[in-house]
Short mmCIF file of N, CA, C and O in Angstrom, two decimals:
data_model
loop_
_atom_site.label_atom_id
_atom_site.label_comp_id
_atom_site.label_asym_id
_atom_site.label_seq_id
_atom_site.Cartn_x
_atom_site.Cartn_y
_atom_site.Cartn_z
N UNK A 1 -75.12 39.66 101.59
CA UNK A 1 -75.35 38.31 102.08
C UNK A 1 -74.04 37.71 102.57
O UNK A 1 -73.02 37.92 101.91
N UNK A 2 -73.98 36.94 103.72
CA UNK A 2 -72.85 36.58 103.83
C UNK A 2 -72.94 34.59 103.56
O UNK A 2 -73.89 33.81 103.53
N UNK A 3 -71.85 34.45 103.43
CA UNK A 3 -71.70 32.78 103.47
C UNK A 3 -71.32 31.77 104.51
O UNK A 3 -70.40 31.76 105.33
N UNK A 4 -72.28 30.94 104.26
CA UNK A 4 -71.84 29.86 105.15
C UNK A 4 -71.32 28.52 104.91
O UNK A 4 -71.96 27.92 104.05
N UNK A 5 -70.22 27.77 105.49
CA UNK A 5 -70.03 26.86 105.31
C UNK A 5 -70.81 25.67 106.04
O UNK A 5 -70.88 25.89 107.24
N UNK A 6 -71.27 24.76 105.75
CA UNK A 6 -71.90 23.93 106.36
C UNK A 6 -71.56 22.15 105.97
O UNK A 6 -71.71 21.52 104.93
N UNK A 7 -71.12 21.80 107.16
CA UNK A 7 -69.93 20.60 106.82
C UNK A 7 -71.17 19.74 107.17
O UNK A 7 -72.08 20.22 107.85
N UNK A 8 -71.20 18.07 106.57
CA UNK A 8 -72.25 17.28 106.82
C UNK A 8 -70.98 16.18 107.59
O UNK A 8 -69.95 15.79 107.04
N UNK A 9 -71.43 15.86 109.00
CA UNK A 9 -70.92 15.13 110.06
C UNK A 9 -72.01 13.47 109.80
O UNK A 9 -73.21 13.30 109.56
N UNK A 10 -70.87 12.56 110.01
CA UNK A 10 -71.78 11.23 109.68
C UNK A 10 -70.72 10.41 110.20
O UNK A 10 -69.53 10.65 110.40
N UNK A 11 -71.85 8.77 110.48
CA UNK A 11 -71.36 7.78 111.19
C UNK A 11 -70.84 7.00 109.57
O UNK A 11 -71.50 7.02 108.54
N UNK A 12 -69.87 6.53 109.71
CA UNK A 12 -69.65 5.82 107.76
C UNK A 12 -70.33 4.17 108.00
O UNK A 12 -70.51 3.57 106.94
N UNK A 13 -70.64 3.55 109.03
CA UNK A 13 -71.75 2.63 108.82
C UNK A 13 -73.29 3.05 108.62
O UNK A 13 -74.15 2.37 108.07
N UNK A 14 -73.43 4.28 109.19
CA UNK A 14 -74.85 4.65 108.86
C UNK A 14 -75.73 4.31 107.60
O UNK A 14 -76.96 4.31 107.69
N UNK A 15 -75.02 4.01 106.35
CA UNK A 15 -75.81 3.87 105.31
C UNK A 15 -75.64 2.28 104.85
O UNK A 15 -76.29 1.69 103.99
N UNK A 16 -74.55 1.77 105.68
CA UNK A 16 -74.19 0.26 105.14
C UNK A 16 -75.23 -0.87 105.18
O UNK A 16 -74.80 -1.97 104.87
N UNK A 17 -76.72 -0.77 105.55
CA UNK A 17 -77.68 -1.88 105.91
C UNK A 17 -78.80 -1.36 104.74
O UNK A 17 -79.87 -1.93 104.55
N UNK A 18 -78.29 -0.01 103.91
CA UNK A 18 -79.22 0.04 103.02
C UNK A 18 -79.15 -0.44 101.53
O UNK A 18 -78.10 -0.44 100.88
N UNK A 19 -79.98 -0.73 101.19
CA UNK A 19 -80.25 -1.79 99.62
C UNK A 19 -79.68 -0.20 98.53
O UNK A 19 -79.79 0.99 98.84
N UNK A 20 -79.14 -0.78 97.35
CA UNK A 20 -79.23 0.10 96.51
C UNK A 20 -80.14 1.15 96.13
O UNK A 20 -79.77 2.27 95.80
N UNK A 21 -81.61 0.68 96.20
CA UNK A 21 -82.63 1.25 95.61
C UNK A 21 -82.76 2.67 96.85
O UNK A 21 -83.15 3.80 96.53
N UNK A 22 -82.44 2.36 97.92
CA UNK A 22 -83.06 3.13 99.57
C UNK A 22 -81.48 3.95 99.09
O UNK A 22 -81.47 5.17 98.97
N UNK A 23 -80.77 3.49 98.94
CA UNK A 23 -79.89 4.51 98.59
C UNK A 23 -79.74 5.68 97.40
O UNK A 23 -79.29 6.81 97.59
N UNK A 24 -80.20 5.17 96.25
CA UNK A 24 -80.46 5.96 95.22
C UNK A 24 -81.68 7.07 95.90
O UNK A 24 -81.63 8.25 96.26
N UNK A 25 -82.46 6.33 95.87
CA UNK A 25 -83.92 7.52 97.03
C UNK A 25 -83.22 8.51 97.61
O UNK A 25 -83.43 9.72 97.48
N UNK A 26 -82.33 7.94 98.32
CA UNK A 26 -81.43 9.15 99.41
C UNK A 26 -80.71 10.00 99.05
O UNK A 26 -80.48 11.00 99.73
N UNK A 27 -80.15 9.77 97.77
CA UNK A 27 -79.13 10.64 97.09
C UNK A 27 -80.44 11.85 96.36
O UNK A 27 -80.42 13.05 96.64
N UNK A 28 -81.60 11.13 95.31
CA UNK A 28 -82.31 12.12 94.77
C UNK A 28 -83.09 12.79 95.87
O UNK A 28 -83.79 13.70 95.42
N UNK A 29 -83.20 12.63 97.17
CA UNK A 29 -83.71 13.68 97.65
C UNK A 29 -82.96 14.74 98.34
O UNK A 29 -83.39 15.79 98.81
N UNK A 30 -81.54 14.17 98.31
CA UNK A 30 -80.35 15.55 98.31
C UNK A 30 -80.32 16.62 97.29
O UNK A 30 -80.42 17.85 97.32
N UNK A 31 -80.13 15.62 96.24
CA UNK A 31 -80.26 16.59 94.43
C UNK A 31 -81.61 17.62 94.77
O UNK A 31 -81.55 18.84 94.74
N UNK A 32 -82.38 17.12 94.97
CA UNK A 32 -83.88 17.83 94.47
C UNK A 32 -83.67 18.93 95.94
O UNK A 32 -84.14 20.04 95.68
N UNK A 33 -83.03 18.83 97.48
CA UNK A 33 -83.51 19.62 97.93
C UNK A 33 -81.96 20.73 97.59
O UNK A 33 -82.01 21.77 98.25
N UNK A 34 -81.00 20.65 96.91
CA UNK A 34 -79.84 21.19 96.35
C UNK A 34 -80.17 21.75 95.08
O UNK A 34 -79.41 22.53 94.50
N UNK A 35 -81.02 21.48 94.74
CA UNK A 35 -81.82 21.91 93.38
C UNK A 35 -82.77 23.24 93.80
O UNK A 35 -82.76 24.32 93.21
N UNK A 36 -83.31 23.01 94.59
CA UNK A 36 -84.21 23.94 95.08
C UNK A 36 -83.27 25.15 95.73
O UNK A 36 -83.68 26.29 95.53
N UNK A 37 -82.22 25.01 96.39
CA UNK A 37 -81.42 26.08 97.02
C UNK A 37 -80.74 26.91 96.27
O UNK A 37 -80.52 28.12 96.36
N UNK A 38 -80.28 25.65 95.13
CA UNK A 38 -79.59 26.74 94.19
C UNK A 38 -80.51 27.52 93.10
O UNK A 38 -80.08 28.21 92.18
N UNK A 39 -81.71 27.29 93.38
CA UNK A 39 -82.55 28.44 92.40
C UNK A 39 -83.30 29.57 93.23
O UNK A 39 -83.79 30.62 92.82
N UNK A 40 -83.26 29.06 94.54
CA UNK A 40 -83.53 30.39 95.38
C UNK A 40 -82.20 31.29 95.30
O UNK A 40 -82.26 32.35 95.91
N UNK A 41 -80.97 31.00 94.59
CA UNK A 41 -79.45 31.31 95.11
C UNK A 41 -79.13 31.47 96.73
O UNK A 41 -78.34 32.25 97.26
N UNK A 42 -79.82 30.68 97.21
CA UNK A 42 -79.13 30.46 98.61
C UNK A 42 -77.88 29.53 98.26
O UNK A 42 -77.01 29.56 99.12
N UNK A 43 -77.69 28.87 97.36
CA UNK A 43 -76.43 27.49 97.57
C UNK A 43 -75.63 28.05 96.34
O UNK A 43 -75.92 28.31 95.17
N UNK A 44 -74.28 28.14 97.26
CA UNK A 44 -73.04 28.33 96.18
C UNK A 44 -72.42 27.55 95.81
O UNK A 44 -72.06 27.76 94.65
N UNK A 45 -72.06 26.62 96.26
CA UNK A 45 -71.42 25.07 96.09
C UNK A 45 -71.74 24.16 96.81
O UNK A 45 -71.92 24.38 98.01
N UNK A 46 -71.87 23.00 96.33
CA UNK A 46 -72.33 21.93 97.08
C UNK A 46 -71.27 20.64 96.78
O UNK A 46 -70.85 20.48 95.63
N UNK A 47 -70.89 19.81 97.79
CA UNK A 47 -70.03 18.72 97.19
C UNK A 47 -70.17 17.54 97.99
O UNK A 47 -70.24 17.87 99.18
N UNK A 48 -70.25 16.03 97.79
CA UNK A 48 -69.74 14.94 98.23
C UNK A 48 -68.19 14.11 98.95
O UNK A 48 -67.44 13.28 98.45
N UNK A 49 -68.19 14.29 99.32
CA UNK A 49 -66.72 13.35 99.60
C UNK A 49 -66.64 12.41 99.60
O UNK A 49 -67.42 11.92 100.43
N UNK A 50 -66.12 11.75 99.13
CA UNK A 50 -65.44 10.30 99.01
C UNK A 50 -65.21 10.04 100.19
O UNK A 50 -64.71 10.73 101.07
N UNK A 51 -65.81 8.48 100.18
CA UNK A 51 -65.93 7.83 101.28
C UNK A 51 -63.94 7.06 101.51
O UNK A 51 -63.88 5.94 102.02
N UNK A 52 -63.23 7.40 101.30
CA UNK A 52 -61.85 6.63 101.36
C UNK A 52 -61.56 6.88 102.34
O UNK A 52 -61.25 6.00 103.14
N UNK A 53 -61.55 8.48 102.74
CA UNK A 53 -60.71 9.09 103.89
C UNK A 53 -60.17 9.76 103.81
O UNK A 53 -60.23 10.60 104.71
N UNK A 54 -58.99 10.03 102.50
CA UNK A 54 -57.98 11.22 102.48
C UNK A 54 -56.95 11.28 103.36
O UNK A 54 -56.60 10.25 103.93
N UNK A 55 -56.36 12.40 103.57
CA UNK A 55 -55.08 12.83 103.94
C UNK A 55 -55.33 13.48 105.41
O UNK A 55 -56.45 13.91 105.68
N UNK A 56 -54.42 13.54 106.21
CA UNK A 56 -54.41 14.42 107.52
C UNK A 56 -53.09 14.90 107.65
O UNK A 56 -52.21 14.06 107.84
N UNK A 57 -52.75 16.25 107.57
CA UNK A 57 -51.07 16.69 107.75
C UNK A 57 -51.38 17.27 108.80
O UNK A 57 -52.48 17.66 109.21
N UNK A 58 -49.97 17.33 109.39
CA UNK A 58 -49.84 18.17 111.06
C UNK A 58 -47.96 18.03 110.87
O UNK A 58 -47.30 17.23 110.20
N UNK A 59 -47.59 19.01 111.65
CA UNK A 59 -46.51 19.56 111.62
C UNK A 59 -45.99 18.97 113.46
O UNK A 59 -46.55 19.25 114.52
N UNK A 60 -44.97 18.25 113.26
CA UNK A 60 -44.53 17.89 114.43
C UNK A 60 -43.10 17.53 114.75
O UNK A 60 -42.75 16.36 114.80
N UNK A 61 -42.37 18.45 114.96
CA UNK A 61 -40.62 18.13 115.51
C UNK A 61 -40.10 18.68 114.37
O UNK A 61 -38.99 18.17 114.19
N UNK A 62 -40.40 19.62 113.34
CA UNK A 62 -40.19 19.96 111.97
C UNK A 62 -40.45 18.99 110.79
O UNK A 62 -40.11 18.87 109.61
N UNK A 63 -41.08 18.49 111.52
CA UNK A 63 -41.33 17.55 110.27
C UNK A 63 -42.93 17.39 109.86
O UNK A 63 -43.71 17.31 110.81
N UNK A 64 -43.57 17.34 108.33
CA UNK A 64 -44.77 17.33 108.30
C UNK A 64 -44.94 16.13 107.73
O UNK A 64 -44.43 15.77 106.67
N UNK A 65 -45.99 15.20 108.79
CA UNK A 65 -46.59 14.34 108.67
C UNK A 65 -47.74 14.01 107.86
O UNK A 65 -48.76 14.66 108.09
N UNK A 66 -47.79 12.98 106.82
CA UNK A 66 -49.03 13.11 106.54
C UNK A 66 -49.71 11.33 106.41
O UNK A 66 -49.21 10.40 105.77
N UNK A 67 -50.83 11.30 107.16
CA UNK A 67 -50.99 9.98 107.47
C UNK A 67 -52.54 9.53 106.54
O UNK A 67 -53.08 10.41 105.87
N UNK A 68 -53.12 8.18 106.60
CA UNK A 68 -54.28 8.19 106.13
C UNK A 68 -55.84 8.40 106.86
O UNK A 68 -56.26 7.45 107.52
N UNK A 69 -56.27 9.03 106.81
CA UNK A 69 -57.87 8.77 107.29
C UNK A 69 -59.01 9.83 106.98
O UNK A 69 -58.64 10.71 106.20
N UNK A 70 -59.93 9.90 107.28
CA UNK A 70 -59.81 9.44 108.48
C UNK A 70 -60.24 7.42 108.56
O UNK A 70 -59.98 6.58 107.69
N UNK A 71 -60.71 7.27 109.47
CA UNK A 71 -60.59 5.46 109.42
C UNK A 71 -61.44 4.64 109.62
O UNK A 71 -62.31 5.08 110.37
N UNK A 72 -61.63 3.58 109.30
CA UNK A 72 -63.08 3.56 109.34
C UNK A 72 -63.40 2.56 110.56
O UNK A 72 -64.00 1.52 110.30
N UNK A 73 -63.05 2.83 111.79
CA UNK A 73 -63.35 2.71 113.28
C UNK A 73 -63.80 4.12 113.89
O UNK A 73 -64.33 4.34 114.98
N UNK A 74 -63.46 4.95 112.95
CA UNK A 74 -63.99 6.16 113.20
C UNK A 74 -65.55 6.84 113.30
O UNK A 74 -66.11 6.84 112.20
N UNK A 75 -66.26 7.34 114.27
CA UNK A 75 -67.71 7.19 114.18
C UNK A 75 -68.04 8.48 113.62
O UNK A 75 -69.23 8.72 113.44
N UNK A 76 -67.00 9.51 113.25
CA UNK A 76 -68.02 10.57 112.78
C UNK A 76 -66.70 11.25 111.93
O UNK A 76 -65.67 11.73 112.40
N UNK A 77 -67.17 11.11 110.28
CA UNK A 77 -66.43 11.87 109.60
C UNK A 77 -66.87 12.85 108.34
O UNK A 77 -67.75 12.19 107.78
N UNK A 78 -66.77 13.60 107.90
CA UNK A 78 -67.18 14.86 107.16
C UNK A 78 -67.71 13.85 105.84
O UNK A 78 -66.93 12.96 105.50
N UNK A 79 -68.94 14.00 105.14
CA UNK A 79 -69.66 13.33 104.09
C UNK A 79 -69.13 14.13 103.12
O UNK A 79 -68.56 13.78 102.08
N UNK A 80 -69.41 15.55 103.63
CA UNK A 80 -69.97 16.62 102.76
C UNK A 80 -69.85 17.72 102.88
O UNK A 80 -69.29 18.08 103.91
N UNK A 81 -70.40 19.02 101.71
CA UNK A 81 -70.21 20.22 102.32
C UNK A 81 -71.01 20.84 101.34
O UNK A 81 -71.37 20.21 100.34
N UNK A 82 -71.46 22.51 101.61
CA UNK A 82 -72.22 22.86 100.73
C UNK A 82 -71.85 24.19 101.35
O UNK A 82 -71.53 24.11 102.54
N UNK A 83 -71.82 25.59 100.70
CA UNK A 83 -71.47 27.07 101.23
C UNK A 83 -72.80 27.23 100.32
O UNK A 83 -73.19 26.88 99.21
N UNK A 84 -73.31 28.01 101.50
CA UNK A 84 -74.73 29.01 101.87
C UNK A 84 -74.77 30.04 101.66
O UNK A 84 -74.14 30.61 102.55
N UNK A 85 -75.12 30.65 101.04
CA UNK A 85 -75.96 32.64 100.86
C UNK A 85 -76.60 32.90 101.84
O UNK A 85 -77.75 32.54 101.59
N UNK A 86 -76.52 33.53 103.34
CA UNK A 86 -77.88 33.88 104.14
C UNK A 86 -77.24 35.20 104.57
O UNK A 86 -76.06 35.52 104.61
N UNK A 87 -78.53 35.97 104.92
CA UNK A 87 -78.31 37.09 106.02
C UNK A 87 -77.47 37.05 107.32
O UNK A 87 -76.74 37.86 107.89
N UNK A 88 -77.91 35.66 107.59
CA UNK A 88 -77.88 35.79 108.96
C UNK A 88 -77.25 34.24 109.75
O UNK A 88 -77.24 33.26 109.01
N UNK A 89 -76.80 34.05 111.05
CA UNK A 89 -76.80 32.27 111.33
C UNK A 89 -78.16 32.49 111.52
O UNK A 89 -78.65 31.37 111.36
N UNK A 90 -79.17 33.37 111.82
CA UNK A 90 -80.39 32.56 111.94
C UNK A 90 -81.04 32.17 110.53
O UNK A 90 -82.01 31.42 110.61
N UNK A 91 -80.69 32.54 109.37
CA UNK A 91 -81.17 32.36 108.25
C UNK A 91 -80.39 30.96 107.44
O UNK A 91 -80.90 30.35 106.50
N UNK A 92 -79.00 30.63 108.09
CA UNK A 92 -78.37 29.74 107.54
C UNK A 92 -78.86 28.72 108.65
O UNK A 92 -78.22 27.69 108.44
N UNK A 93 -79.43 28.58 109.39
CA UNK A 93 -79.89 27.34 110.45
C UNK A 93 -81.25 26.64 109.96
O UNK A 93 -81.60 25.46 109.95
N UNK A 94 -82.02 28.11 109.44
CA UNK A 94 -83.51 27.91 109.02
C UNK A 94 -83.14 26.94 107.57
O UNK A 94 -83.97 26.14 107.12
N UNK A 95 -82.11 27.10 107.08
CA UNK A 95 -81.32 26.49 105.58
C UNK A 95 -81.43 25.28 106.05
O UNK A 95 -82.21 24.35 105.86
N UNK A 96 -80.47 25.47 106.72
CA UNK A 96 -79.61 23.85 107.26
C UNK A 96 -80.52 22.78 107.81
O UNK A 96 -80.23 21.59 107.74
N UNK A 97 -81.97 23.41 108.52
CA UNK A 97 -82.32 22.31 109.11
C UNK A 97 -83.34 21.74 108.33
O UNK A 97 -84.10 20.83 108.68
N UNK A 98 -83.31 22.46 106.99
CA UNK A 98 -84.19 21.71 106.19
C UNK A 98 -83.62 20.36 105.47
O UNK A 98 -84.24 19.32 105.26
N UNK A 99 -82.20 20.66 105.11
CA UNK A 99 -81.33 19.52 105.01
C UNK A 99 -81.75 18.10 105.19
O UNK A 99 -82.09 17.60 106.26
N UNK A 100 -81.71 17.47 103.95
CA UNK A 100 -82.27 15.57 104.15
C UNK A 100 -80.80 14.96 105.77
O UNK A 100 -80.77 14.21 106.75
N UNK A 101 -80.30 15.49 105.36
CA UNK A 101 -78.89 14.82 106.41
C UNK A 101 -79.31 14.54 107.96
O UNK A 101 -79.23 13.65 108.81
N UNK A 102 -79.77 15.78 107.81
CA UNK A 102 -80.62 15.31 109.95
C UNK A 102 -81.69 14.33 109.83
O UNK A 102 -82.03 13.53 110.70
N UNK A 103 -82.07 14.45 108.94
CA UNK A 103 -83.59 13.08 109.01
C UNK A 103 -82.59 11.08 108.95
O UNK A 103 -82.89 9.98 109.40
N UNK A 104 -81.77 11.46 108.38
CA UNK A 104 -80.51 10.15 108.20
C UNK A 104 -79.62 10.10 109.66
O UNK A 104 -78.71 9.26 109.61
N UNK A 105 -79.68 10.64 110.60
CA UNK A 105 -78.65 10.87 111.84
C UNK A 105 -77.55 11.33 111.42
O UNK A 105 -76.49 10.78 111.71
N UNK A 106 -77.61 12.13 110.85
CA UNK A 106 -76.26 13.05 110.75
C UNK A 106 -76.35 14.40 111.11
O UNK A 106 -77.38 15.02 111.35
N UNK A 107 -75.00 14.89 111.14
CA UNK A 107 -75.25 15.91 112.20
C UNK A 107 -74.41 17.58 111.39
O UNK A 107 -73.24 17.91 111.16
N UNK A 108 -75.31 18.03 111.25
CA UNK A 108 -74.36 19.74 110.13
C UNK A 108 -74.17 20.43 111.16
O UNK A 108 -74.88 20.61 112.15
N UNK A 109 -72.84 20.96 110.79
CA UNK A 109 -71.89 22.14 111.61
C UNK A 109 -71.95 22.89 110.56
O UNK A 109 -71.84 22.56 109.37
N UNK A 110 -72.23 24.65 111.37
CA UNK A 110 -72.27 25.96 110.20
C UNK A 110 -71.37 26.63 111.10
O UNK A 110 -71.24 26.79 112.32
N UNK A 111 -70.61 27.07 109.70
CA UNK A 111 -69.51 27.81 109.41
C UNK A 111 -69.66 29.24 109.05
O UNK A 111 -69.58 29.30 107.82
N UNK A 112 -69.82 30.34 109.52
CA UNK A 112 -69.39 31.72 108.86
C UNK A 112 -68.39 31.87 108.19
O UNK A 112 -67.35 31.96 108.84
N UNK A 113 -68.32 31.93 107.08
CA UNK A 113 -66.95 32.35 105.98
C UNK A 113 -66.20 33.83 106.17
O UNK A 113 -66.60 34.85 105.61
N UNK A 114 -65.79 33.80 106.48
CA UNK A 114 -64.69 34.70 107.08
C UNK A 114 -64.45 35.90 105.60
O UNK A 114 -63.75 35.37 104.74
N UNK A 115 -64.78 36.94 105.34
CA UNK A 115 -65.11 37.56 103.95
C UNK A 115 -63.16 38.51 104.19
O UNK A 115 -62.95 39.20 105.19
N UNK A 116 -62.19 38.33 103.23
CA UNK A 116 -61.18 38.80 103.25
C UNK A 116 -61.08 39.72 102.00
O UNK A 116 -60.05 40.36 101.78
#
């Protein structure tokens, strides 16, 4: 089986007009469909990110920079992530598009894990 990475792409106002309760809903139907993957063992890890932003380094004139964001004028930044068990990208797409995240307007990028 090989692995996939699959990054969850999002607008960071997208969820800001929802009530607590529409939000809790949204989170347990991540759990429950992350629940279900990891007992088929299709899902090897799954994780959240913090909505802050984090770090960005880049190397420029010898010197490494490291600044904050990403920012929140920014319309599309990584939520999330989860690495996949499939045969195949056609088997990690058939995964992915079951994903609650596309029904919310967000948008998953899959990753082949590079096996070293």
């Amino acid at each position: 089986m090989a692995r996939f990475l699959m990054l969850l792409h999002e607008n960071p106002a997208q969820f800001a007009t929802l009530s607590p309760a529409e939000l809790q809903a949204i989170v347990e139907e991540y759990a429950r469909w992350s629940e279900q993957l990891l007992q088929e063992g299709r899902l090897l890890q799954g994780e959240k990110l913090r909505d802050e932003g984090g770090r960005r380094l880049k190397q420029q004139g010898g010197q490494l920079l490291v600044s904050d964001g990403p920012y929140a004028e920014v319309k599309d930044v990584v939520g999330g992530l989860f690495i996949l068990s499939a045969d195949s990208y056609d088997a990690a797409v058939a995964l992915a598009r079951t994903c609650p995240h596309l029904r919310y307007g967000g948008e998953v990028e899959l990753r082949a894990i590079e096996e070293v």
